[in-house]
């Protein structure tokens, strides 16, 4: 009989696969995934943060069960129902801002960003979008065309996008990180001065580009320049927001209040749900310009309301700050252990942590080593992926315990040591291309 993975290979389209090892799972609970043979894996990805409350959270299960039993239709396209309106109201209360605002509800961060970008173009009458190199904002439409990761991989850039360099404190250019920030801000200023900019879109932490944490104050300085030129800032919080960075919103770190904020992943508790929160004059027009039949459906919006309520009631942002700090300390504590010279840096905020793996002789990125480490970690009992070619992206469920954080550090340390000692089959790992 074929394995589940073999059945997947024979039936599911490769165009939608990003595989790092032959991960088969049949159930999950909390921060644990269970394989067909009953093996338990510590989940350090949360499905790229989408399962932010972990697996089988009772609040989400109850909300979804209720909604399925009594669902008033299957979307908010031409009708209103309590959970779509309620979720929008919840988000307006949770997201700082002023003036009359609206909420777009969609299925994924990709469509939330795409709609926000298109709405800015329509509202301003301008076309040019300022984005960042190695960014990720989605896999469809305008959002895909302004995603540096997709452009790096060969996708056609949007004809009206300009990319700025994202300041990376671990890998500054010759002039140092302060000079890099100044250069980025100067380039932004020059583009803004043309009067042709519809909006700027930015991740407060560059996620798929390598989990890069910018210098303190960078986002604030960038927003000041946006405001000076009347350019709306779209802050993409799809992957890094809603409690993960140790604050409710990642943009809070710099005291910024963006014009538009987009959400996805964790918002749905594992179900397809996204949102954009912004000014009515941008998100109200033109009518019927962003139609998805099942967007705002009763099941997903009920899940979203349960997710937001749980994050607030259980103080998960504070929990993420505490457990994330403990996990970062444990990872830094690997210094001196076998293979630790491969760790270039441990960085992050809250439970958004990047572990950069390098060639110990040169300090250069080591993608081959990273691919083998995530494979070995899976063999040892943890699920973690890499981004930016060589950075382990550690984004476990927000309910991760301190004991689980300690276990995570041990597994990752053992994985790094084993790969450094040549205990991993490189040919087997090469079968899983990852990015």
PDB file of N, CA and C in Angstrom, residues 99-164:
ATOM      1  N   UNK A  99     -10.148  58.386  12.352  1.00  0.00           N
ATOM      2  CA  UNK A  99     -11.032  58.665  11.238  1.00  0.00           C
ATOM      3  C   UNK A  99     -11.946  57.489  10.937  1.00  0.00           C
ATOM      4  N   UNK A 100     -12.677  57.617   9.867  1.00  0.00           N
ATOM      5  CA  UNK A 100     -13.612  56.568   9.472  1.00  0.00           C
ATOM      6  C   UNK A 100     -12.839  55.456   8.768  1.00  0.00           C
ATOM      7  N   UNK A 101     -12.972  54.235   9.283  1.00  0.00           N
ATOM      8  CA  UNK A 101     -12.200  53.119   8.718  1.00  0.00           C
ATOM      9  C   UNK A 101     -13.124  51.969   8.337  1.00  0.00           C
ATOM     10  N   UNK A 102     -12.600  51.109   7.479  1.00  0.00           N
ATOM     11  CA  UNK A 102     -13.329  49.934   7.030  1.00  0.00           C
ATOM     12  C   UNK A 102     -12.420  48.709   7.113  1.00  0.00           C
ATOM     13  N   UNK A 103     -13.054  47.527   7.027  1.00  0.00           N
ATOM     14  CA  UNK A 103     -12.327  46.258   7.043  1.00  0.00           C
ATOM     15  C   UNK A 103     -12.699  45.442   5.818  1.00  0.00           C
ATOM     16  N   UNK A 104     -11.688  45.037   5.051  1.00  0.00           N
ATOM     17  CA  UNK A 104     -11.878  44.071   3.966  1.00  0.00           C
ATOM     18  C   UNK A 104     -11.639  42.682   4.540  1.00  0.00           C
ATOM     19  N   UNK A 105     -12.518  41.738   4.250  1.00  0.00           N
ATOM     20  CA  UNK A 105     -12.347  40.354   4.685  1.00  0.00           C
ATOM     21  C   UNK A 105     -12.088  39.467   3.472  1.00  0.00           C
ATOM     22  N   UNK A 106     -11.065  38.644   3.573  1.00  0.00           N
ATOM     23  CA  UNK A 106     -10.725  37.757   2.463  1.00  0.00           C
ATOM     24  C   UNK A 106     -10.337  36.373   2.946  1.00  0.00           C
ATOM     25  N   UNK A 107      -9.589  35.670   2.115  1.00  0.00           N
ATOM     26  CA  UNK A 107      -9.231  34.284   2.398  1.00  0.00           C
ATOM     27  C   UNK A 107      -7.777  34.079   2.812  1.00  0.00           C
ATOM     28  N   UNK A 108      -6.873  34.955   2.380  1.00  0.00           N
ATOM     29  CA  UNK A 108      -5.447  34.769   2.652  1.00  0.00           C
ATOM     30  C   UNK A 108      -4.754  36.125   2.647  1.00  0.00           C
ATOM     31  N   UNK A 109      -3.586  36.162   3.264  1.00  0.00           N
ATOM     32  CA  UNK A 109      -2.827  37.397   3.243  1.00  0.00           C
ATOM     33  C   UNK A 109      -2.574  37.892   1.830  1.00  0.00           C
ATOM     34  N   UNK A 110      -2.444  36.964   0.889  1.00  0.00           N
ATOM     35  CA  UNK A 110      -2.214  37.338  -0.508  1.00  0.00           C
ATOM     36  C   UNK A 110      -3.316  38.235  -1.043  1.00  0.00           C
ATOM     37  N   UNK A 111      -4.582  37.840  -0.831  1.00  0.00           N
ATOM     38  CA  UNK A 111      -5.661  38.661  -1.391  1.00  0.00           C
ATOM     39  C   UNK A 111      -5.851  39.940  -0.581  1.00  0.00           C
ATOM     40  N   UNK A 112      -5.582  39.907   0.734  1.00  0.00           N
ATOM     41  CA  UNK A 112      -5.690  41.128   1.528  1.00  0.00           C
ATOM     42  C   UNK A 112      -4.692  42.171   1.034  1.00  0.00           C
ATOM     43  N   UNK A 113      -3.458  41.748   0.777  1.00  0.00           N
ATOM     44  CA  UNK A 113      -2.459  42.679   0.273  1.00  0.00           C
ATOM     45  C   UNK A 113      -2.784  43.131  -1.145  1.00  0.00           C
ATOM     46  N   UNK A 114      -3.222  42.208  -1.977  1.00  0.00           N
ATOM     47  CA  UNK A 114      -3.561  42.555  -3.351  1.00  0.00           C
ATOM     48  C   UNK A 114      -4.666  43.608  -3.390  1.00  0.00           C
ATOM     49  N   UNK A 115      -5.702  43.416  -2.592  1.00  0.00           N
ATOM     50  CA  UNK A 115      -6.818  44.365  -2.550  1.00  0.00           C
ATOM     51  C   UNK A 115      -6.354  45.717  -2.011  1.00  0.00           C
ATOM     52  N   UNK A 116      -5.543  45.697  -0.957  1.00  0.00           N
ATOM     53  CA  UNK A 116      -5.051  46.956  -0.392  1.00  0.00           C
ATOM     54  C   UNK A 116      -4.233  47.735  -1.419  1.00  0.00           C
ATOM     55  N   UNK A 117      -3.386  47.041  -2.150  1.00  0.00           N
ATOM     56  CA  UNK A 117      -2.562  47.693  -3.170  1.00  0.00           C
ATOM     57  C   UNK A 117      -3.418  48.280  -4.288  1.00  0.00           C
ATOM     58  N   UNK A 118      -4.372  47.495  -4.767  1.00  0.00           N
ATOM     59  CA  UNK A 118      -5.241  47.971  -5.846  1.00  0.00           C
ATOM     60  C   UNK A 118      -6.107  49.143  -5.381  1.00  0.00           C
ATOM     61  N   UNK A 119      -6.568  49.074  -4.135  1.00  0.00           N
ATOM     62  CA  UNK A 119      -7.399  50.149  -3.602  1.00  0.00           C
ATOM     63  C   UNK A 119      -6.602  51.447  -3.498  1.00  0.00           C
ATOM     64  N   UNK A 120      -5.336  51.351  -3.097  1.00  0.00           N
ATOM     65  CA  UNK A 120      -4.501  52.554  -3.024  1.00  0.00           C
ATOM     66  C   UNK A 120      -4.287  53.159  -4.402  1.00  0.00           C
ATOM     67  N   UNK A 121      -4.070  52.329  -5.388  1.00  0.00           N
ATOM     68  CA  UNK A 121      -3.905  52.844  -6.747  1.00  0.00           C
ATOM     69  C   UNK A 121      -5.171  53.577  -7.212  1.00  0.00           C
ATOM     70  N   UNK A 122      -6.313  52.992  -6.922  1.00  0.00           N
ATOM     71  CA  UNK A 122      -7.558  53.626  -7.341  1.00  0.00           C
ATOM     72  C   UNK A 122      -7.792  54.932  -6.593  1.00  0.00           C
ATOM     73  N   UNK A 123      -7.570  54.907  -5.279  1.00  0.00           N
ATOM     74  CA  UNK A 123      -7.860  56.088  -4.463  1.00  0.00           C
ATOM     75  C   UNK A 123      -6.931  57.258  -4.768  1.00  0.00           C
ATOM     76  N   UNK A 124      -5.673  56.965  -5.068  1.00  0.00           N
ATOM     77  CA  UNK A 124      -4.709  58.033  -5.310  1.00  0.00           C
ATOM     78  C   UNK A 124      -4.608  58.428  -6.780  1.00  0.00           C
ATOM     79  N   UNK A 125      -5.055  57.546  -7.659  1.00  0.00           N
ATOM     80  CA  UNK A 125      -4.893  57.796  -9.084  1.00  0.00           C
ATOM     81  C   UNK A 125      -3.455  57.627  -9.543  1.00  0.00           C
ATOM     82  N   UNK A 126      -2.626  57.023  -8.705  1.00  0.00           N
ATOM     83  CA  UNK A 126      -1.214  56.817  -9.016  1.00  0.00           C
ATOM     84  C   UNK A 126      -0.935  55.320  -9.137  1.00  0.00           C
ATOM     85  N   UNK A 127       0.176  54.968  -9.745  1.00  0.00           N
ATOM     86  CA  UNK A 127       0.448  53.564 -10.042  1.00  0.00           C
ATOM     87  C   UNK A 127       1.628  52.964  -9.274  1.00  0.00           C
ATOM     88  N   UNK A 128       2.625  53.729  -8.993  1.00  0.00           N
ATOM     89  CA  UNK A 128       3.875  53.164  -8.484  1.00  0.00           C
ATOM     90  C   UNK A 128       3.745  52.696  -7.034  1.00  0.00           C
ATOM     91  N   UNK A 129       4.203  51.481  -6.793  1.00  0.00           N
ATOM     92  CA  UNK A 129       4.236  50.899  -5.452  1.00  0.00           C
ATOM     93  C   UNK A 129       5.693  50.791  -5.008  1.00  0.00           C
ATOM     94  N   UNK A 130       5.982  51.258  -3.813  1.00  0.00           N
ATOM     95  CA  UNK A 130       7.314  51.085  -3.224  1.00  0.00           C
ATOM     96  C   UNK A 130       7.263  49.863  -2.317  1.00  0.00           C
ATOM     97  N   UNK A 131       8.154  48.910  -2.573  1.00  0.00           N
ATOM     98  CA  UNK A 131       8.230  47.685  -1.778  1.00  0.00           C
ATOM     99  C   UNK A 131       9.700  47.425  -1.455  1.00  0.00           C
ATOM    100  N   UNK A 132       9.985  46.250  -0.907  1.00  0.00           N
ATOM    101  CA  UNK A 132      11.343  45.963  -0.469  1.00  0.00           C
ATOM    102  C   UNK A 132      11.895  44.695  -1.102  1.00  0.00           C
ATOM    103  N   UNK A 133      13.195  44.713  -1.331  1.00  0.00           N
ATOM    104  CA  UNK A 133      13.883  43.528  -1.835  1.00  0.00           C
ATOM    105  C   UNK A 133      13.694  42.363  -0.862  1.00  0.00           C
ATOM    106  N   UNK A 134      13.496  41.164  -1.403  1.00  0.00           N
ATOM    107  CA  UNK A 134      13.364  39.922  -0.627  1.00  0.00           C
ATOM    108  C   UNK A 134      12.124  39.911   0.265  1.00  0.00           C
ATOM    109  N   UNK A 135      11.144  40.745  -0.065  1.00  0.00           N
ATOM    110  CA  UNK A 135       9.892  40.776   0.696  1.00  0.00           C
ATOM    111  C   UNK A 135       8.949  39.677   0.210  1.00  0.00           C
ATOM    112  N   UNK A 136       7.916  39.437   1.007  1.00  0.00           N
ATOM    113  CA  UNK A 136       6.857  38.513   0.561  1.00  0.00           C
ATOM    114  C   UNK A 136       5.509  39.091   0.966  1.00  0.00           C
ATOM    115  N   UNK A 137       4.643  39.293  -0.037  1.00  0.00           N
ATOM    116  CA  UNK A 137       3.318  39.846   0.228  1.00  0.00           C
ATOM    117  C   UNK A 137       2.203  39.000  -0.381  1.00  0.00           C
ATOM    118  N   UNK A 138       2.549  37.915  -1.057  1.00  0.00           N
ATOM    119  CA  UNK A 138       1.493  37.065  -1.574  1.00  0.00           C
ATOM    120  C   UNK A 138       1.855  36.378  -2.874  1.00  0.00           C
ATOM    121  N   UNK A 139       0.982  35.444  -3.252  1.00  0.00           N
ATOM    122  CA  UNK A 139       1.232  34.647  -4.446  1.00  0.00           C
ATOM    123  C   UNK A 139       0.243  34.880  -5.562  1.00  0.00           C
ATOM    124  N   UNK A 140      -0.482  36.012  -5.523  1.00  0.00           N
ATOM    125  CA  UNK A 140      -1.442  36.310  -6.583  1.00  0.00           C
ATOM    126  C   UNK A 140      -1.393  37.798  -6.922  1.00  0.00           C
ATOM    127  N   UNK A 141      -1.734  38.111  -8.183  1.00  0.00           N
ATOM    128  CA  UNK A 141      -1.976  39.470  -8.618  1.00  0.00           C
ATOM    129  C   UNK A 141      -0.860  40.459  -8.335  1.00  0.00           C
ATOM    130  N   UNK A 142      -1.258  41.682  -7.985  1.00  0.00           N
ATOM    131  CA  UNK A 142      -0.299  42.743  -7.702  1.00  0.00           C
ATOM    132  C   UNK A 142       0.589  42.355  -6.528  1.00  0.00           C
ATOM    133  N   UNK A 143       0.018  41.671  -5.531  1.00  0.00           N
ATOM    134  CA  UNK A 143       0.799  41.273  -4.353  1.00  0.00           C
ATOM    135  C   UNK A 143       1.985  40.402  -4.731  1.00  0.00           C
ATOM    136  N   UNK A 144       1.796  39.518  -5.696  1.00  0.00           N
ATOM    137  CA  UNK A 144       2.897  38.662  -6.141  1.00  0.00           C
ATOM    138  C   UNK A 144       3.939  39.489  -6.892  1.00  0.00           C
ATOM    139  N   UNK A 145       3.474  40.445  -7.678  1.00  0.00           N
ATOM    140  CA  UNK A 145       4.388  41.255  -8.475  1.00  0.00           C
ATOM    141  C   UNK A 145       5.226  42.230  -7.682  1.00  0.00           C
ATOM    142  N   UNK A 146       4.837  42.493  -6.423  1.00  0.00           N
ATOM    143  CA  UNK A 146       5.648  43.381  -5.575  1.00  0.00           C
ATOM    144  C   UNK A 146       6.354  42.597  -4.473  1.00  0.00           C
ATOM    145  N   UNK A 147       6.331  41.269  -4.574  1.00  0.00           N
ATOM    146  CA  UNK A 147       7.010  40.409  -3.601  1.00  0.00           C
ATOM    147  C   UNK A 147       8.412  40.103  -4.094  1.00  0.00           C
ATOM    148  N   UNK A 148       9.416  40.627  -3.400  1.00  0.00           N
ATOM    149  CA  UNK A 148      10.782  40.416  -3.825  1.00  0.00           C
ATOM    150  C   UNK A 148      11.173  38.960  -3.904  1.00  0.00           C
ATOM    151  N   UNK A 149      10.627  38.123  -3.005  1.00  0.00           N
ATOM    152  CA  UNK A 149      10.946  36.692  -3.024  1.00  0.00           C
ATOM    153  C   UNK A 149      10.517  36.070  -4.343  1.00  0.00           C
ATOM    154  N   UNK A 150       9.306  36.391  -4.811  1.00  0.00           N
ATOM    155  CA  UNK A 150       8.830  35.841  -6.080  1.00  0.00           C
ATOM    156  C   UNK A 150       9.638  36.386  -7.258  1.00  0.00           C
ATOM    157  N   UNK A 151       9.956  37.680  -7.208  1.00  0.00           N
ATOM    158  CA  UNK A 151      10.753  38.270  -8.280  1.00  0.00           C
ATOM    159  C   UNK A 151      12.147  37.645  -8.304  1.00  0.00           C
ATOM    160  N   UNK A 152      12.719  37.420  -7.119  1.00  0.00           N
ATOM    161  CA  UNK A 152      14.021  36.745  -7.038  1.00  0.00           C
ATOM    162  C   UNK A 152      13.967  35.372  -7.695  1.00  0.00           C
ATOM    163  N   UNK A 153      12.797  34.712  -7.575  1.00  0.00           N
ATOM    164  CA  UNK A 153      12.648  33.349  -8.098  1.00  0.00           C
ATOM    165  C   UNK A 153      12.278  33.329  -9.577  1.00  0.00           C
ATOM    166  N   UNK A 154      12.147  34.492 -10.205  1.00  0.00           N
ATOM    167  CA  UNK A 154      11.891  34.542 -11.642  1.00  0.00           C
ATOM    168  C   UNK A 154      10.524  35.029 -12.047  1.00  0.00           C
ATOM    169  N   UNK A 155       9.648  35.345 -11.078  1.00  0.00           N
ATOM    170  CA  UNK A 155       8.331  35.873 -11.427  1.00  0.00           C
ATOM    171  C   UNK A 155       8.484  37.284 -11.992  1.00  0.00           C
ATOM    172  N   UNK A 156       7.551  37.662 -12.855  1.00  0.00           N
ATOM    173  CA  UNK A 156       7.597  38.994 -13.450  1.00  0.00           C
ATOM    174  C   UNK A 156       7.228  40.042 -12.404  1.00  0.00           C
ATOM    175  N   UNK A 157       8.054  41.054 -12.217  1.00  0.00           N
ATOM    176  CA  UNK A 157       7.685  42.109 -11.275  1.00  0.00           C
ATOM    177  C   UNK A 157       6.542  42.945 -11.827  1.00  0.00           C
ATOM    178  N   UNK A 158       5.763  43.523 -10.940  1.00  0.00           N
ATOM    179  CA  UNK A 158       4.747  44.460 -11.389  1.00  0.00           C
ATOM    180  C   UNK A 158       5.444  45.578 -12.168  1.00  0.00           C
ATOM    181  N   UNK A 159       4.873  46.009 -13.284  1.00  0.00           N
ATOM    182  CA  UNK A 159       5.557  47.037 -14.094  1.00  0.00           C
ATOM    183  C   UNK A 159       5.735  48.370 -13.387  1.00  0.00           C
ATOM    184  N   UNK A 160       5.009  48.580 -12.294  1.00  0.00           N
ATOM    185  CA  UNK A 160       5.086  49.866 -11.600  1.00  0.00           C
ATOM    186  C   UNK A 160       5.558  49.718 -10.158  1.00  0.00           C
ATOM    187  N   UNK A 161       6.456  48.764  -9.906  1.00  0.00           N
ATOM    188  CA  UNK A 161       7.009  48.598  -8.564  1.00  0.00           C
ATOM    189  C   UNK A 161       8.459  49.056  -8.550  1.00  0.00           C
ATOM    190  N   UNK A 162       8.867  49.655  -7.435  1.00  0.00           N
ATOM    191  CA  UNK A 162      10.284  49.938  -7.204  1.00  0.00           C
ATOM    192  C   UNK A 162      10.651  49.300  -5.873  1.00  0.00           C
ATOM    193  N   UNK A 163      11.810  48.679  -5.813  1.00  0.00           N
ATOM    194  CA  UNK A 163      12.243  47.962  -4.626  1.00  0.00           C
ATOM    195  C   UNK A 163      13.346  48.723  -3.898  1.00  0.00           C
ATOM    196  N   UNK A 164      13.192  48.809  -2.585  1.00  0.00           N
ATOM    197  CA  UNK A 164      14.214  49.394  -1.728  1.00  0.00           C
ATOM    198  C   UNK A 164      14.975  48.278  -1.013  1.00  0.00           C
TER     199      UNK A 164
END
